[in-house]
CSV table of C-alpha atoms and ligand atoms in Angstrom, one decimal:
chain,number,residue,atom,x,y,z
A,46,UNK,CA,54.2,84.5,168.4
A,47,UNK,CA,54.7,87.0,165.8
A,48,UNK,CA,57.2,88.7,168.5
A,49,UNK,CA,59.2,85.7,168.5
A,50,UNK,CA,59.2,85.3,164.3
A,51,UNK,CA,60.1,89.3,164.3
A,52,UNK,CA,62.6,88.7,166.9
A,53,UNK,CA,64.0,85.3,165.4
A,54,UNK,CA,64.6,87.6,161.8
A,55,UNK,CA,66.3,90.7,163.2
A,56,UNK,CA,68.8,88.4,165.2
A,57,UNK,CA,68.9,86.4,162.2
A,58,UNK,CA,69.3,89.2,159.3
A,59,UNK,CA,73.4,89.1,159.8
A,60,UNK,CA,73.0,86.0,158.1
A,61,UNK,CA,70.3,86.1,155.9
A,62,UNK,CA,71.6,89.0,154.0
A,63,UNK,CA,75.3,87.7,153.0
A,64,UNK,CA,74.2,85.4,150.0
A,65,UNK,CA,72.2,88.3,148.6
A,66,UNK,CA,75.3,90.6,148.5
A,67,UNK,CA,76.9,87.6,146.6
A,68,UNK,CA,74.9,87.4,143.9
A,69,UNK,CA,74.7,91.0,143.5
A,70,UNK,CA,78.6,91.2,143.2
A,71,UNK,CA,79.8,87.5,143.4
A,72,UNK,CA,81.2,86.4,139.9
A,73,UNK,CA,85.4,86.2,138.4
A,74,UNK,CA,87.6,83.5,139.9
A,75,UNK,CA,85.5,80.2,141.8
A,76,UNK,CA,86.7,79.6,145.5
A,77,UNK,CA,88.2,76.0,144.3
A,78,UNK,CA,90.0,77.6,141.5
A,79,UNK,CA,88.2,75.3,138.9
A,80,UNK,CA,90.2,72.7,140.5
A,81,UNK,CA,88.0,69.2,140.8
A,82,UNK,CA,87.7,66.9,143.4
A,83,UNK,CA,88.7,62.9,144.1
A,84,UNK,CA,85.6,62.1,142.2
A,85,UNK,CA,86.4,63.8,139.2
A,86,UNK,CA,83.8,66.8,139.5
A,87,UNK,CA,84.3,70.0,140.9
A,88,UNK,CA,85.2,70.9,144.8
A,89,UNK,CA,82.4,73.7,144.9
A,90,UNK,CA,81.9,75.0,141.1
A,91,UNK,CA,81.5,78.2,139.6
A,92,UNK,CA,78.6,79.6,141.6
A,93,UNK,CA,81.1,79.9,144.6
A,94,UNK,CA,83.4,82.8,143.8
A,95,UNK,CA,86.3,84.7,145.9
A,96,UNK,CA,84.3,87.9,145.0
A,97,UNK,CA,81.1,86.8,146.2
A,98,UNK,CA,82.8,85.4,149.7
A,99,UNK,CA,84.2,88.8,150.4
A,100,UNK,CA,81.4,90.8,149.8
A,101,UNK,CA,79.1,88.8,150.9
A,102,UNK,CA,80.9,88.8,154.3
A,103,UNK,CA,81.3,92.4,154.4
A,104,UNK,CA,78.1,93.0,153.2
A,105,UNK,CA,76.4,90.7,156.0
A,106,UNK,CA,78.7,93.2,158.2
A,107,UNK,CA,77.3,96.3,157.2
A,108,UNK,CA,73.9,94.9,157.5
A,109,UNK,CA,74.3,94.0,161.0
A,110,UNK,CA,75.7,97.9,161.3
A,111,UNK,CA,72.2,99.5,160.3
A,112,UNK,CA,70.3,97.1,162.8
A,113,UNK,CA,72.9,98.7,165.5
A,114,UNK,CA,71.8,102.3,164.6
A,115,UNK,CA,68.5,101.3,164.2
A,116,UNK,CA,68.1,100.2,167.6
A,117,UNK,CA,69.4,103.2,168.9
A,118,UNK,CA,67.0,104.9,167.0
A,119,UNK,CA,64.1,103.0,168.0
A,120,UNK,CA,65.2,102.3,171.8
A,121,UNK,CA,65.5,97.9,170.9
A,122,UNK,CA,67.9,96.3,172.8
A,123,UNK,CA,69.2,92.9,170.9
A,124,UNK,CA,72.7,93.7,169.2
A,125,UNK,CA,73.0,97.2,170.8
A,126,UNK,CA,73.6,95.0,174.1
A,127,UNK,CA,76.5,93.8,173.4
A,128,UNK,CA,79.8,95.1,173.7
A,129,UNK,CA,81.1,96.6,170.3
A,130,UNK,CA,83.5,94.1,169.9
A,131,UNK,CA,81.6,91.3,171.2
A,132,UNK,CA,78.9,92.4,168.5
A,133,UNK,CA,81.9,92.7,165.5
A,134,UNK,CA,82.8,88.7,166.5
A,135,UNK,CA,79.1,87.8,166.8
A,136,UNK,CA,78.3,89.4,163.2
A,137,UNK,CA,81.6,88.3,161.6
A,138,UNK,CA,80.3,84.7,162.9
A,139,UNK,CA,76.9,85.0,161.7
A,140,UNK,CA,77.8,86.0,158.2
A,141,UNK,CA,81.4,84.4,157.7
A,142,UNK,CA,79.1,81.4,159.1
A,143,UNK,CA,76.0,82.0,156.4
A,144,UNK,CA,78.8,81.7,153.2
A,145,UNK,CA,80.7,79.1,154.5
A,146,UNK,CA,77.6,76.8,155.3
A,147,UNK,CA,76.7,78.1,151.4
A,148,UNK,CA,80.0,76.5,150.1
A,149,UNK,CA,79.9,73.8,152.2
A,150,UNK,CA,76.0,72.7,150.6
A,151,UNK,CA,77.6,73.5,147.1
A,152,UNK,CA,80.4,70.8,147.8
A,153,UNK,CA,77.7,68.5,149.3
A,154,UNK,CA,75.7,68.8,146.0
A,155,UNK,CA,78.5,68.5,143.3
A,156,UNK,CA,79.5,65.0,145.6
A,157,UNK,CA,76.0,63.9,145.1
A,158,UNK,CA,76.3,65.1,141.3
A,159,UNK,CA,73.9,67.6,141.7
A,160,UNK,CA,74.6,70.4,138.9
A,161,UNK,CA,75.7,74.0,139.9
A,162,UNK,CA,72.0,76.3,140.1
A,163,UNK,CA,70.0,73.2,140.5
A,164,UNK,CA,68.1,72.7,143.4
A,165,UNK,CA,69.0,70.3,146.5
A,166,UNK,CA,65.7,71.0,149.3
A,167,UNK,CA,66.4,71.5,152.7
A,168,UNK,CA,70.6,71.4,152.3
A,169,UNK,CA,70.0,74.9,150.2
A,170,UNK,CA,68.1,76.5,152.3
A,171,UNK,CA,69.4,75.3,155.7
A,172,UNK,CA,72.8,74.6,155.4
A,173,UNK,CA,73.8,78.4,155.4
A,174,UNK,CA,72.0,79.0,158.9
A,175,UNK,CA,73.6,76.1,160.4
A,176,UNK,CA,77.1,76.9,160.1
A,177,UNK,CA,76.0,80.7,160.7
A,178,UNK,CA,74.6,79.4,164.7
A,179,UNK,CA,77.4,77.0,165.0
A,180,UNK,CA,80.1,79.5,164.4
A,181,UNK,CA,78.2,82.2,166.1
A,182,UNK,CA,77.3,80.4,169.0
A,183,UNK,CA,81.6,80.1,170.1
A,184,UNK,CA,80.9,83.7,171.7
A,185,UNK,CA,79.9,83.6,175.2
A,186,UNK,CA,77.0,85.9,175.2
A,187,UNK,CA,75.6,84.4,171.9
A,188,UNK,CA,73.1,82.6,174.1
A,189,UNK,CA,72.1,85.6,175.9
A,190,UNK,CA,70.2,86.7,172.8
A,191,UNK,CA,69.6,83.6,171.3
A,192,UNK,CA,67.0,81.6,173.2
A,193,UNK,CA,66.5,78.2,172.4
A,194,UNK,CA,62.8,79.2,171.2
A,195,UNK,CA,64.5,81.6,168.6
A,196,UNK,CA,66.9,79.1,167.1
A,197,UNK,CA,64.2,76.3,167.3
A,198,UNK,CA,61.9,79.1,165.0
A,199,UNK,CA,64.8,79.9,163.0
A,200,UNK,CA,65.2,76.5,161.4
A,201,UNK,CA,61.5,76.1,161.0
A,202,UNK,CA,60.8,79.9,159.9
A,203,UNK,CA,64.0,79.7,157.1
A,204,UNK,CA,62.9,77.4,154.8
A,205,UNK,CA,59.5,78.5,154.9
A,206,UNK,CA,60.5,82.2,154.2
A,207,UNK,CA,63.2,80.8,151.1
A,208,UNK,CA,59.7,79.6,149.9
A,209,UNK,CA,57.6,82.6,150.4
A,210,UNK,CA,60.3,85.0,148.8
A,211,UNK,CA,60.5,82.9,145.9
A,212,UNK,CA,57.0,83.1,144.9
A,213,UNK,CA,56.9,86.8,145.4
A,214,UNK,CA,59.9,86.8,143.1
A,215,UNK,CA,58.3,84.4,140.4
A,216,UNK,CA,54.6,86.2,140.9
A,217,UNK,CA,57.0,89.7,140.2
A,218,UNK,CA,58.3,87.9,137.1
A,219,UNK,CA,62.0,88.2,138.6
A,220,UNK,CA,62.4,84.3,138.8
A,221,UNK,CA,60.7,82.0,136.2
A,222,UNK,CA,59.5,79.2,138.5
A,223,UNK,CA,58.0,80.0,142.0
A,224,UNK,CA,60.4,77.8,143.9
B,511,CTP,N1,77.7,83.8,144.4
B,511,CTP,C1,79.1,84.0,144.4
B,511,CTP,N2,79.9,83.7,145.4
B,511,CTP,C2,79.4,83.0,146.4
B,511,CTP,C3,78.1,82.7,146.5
B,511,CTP,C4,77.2,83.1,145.5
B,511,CTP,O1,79.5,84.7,143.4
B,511,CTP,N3,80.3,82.6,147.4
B,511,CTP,C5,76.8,84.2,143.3
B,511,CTP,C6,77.0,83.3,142.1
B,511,CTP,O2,76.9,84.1,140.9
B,511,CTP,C7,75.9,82.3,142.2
B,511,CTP,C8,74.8,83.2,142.8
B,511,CTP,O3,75.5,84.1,143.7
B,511,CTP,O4,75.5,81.7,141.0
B,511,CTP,C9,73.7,82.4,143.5
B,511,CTP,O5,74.2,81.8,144.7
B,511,CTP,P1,73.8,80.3,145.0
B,511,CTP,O6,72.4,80.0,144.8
B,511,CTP,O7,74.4,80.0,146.4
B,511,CTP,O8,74.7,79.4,144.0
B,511,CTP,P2,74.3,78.5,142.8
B,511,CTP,O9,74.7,79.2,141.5
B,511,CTP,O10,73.0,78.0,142.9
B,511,CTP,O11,75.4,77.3,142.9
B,511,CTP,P3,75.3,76.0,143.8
B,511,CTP,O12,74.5,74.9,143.1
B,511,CTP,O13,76.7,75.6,144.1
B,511,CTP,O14,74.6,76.4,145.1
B,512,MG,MG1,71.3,78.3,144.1
């Protein structure tokens, strides 16, 4: 059990890390270019920036880099299995995947008017992983590594860790309400 969770979030990492490396240096010009949509509001808003894409994808890259020398380091045998350039496509996949599943949640929320920084359950804290498998899982030897059993705990262990980070964060005082 807790082998399969530990397992589940070093396969997983490439694209949990992304949206973190946007926030630290997302911000300048939005994705949609401030343009708005056929219903008037905007096609992703401000929180989506060009910035944050890029560096989020490169840092989901570099991430996935350190698990690679890790494993050497401590004899694991998950990404170091792979051919290097079948790893580059799998972890381009897995975090190109993670920010355009992040975009696409933001465009699902400003349809259903929901305000850029508010909240939308579930689509926030899912819709990221699921276009992160879906894109990933094109490479052949995707399924190799990822068992059914680890994408099964994946969609049940993301939300609950979204949770459990935030209330560290709000019992730190770095976020102001614990969700
Ligand atoms: N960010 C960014 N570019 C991205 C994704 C995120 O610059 N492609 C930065 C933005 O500063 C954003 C912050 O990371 O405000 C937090 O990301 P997220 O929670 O995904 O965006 P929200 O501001 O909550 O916007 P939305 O309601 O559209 O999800
Ligand atoms: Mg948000």
């Amino acid at each position: 059990m807790l082998r399969l969770i530990l397992t589940t979030v070093w396969l997983l990492l490439p694209a949990y890390t992304p949206n973190n490396f946007a926030v630290i240096f997302g911000g300048g010009t939005p994705i949609d270019l401030g343009r708005k949509f056929i219903d008037g509001k905007r096609i992703l808003g401000d929180g989506k920036t060009i910035r944050g894409f890029i560096f989020g994808v490169l840092g989901g890259l570099f991430v996935a880099h350190i698990q690679l020398v890790i494993e050497r380091f401590a004899n694991l045998s998950f990404f170091s299995s792979l051919e290097y350039h079948t790893f580059l496509v799998l972890s381009f996949s897995l975090s190109f995947g993670a920010l355009f599943g992040d975009s696409f949640g933001s465009f699902i929320k400003r349809r259903f008017g929901v305000e850029r920084g508010a909240s939308f359950p579930l689509l926030d804290q899912l819709s990221f992983i699921v276009f992160a498998l879906l894109f990933a899982s094109r490479i052949n030897d995707f399924w190799k590594l990822y068992s059914n059993e680890v994408i099964i705990t994946g969609f049940i262990l993301t939300p609950l860790l979204h949770l459990a980070t935030n209330f560290i964060a709000y019992r730190l005082g770095i976020k102001k309400v614990p969700w």
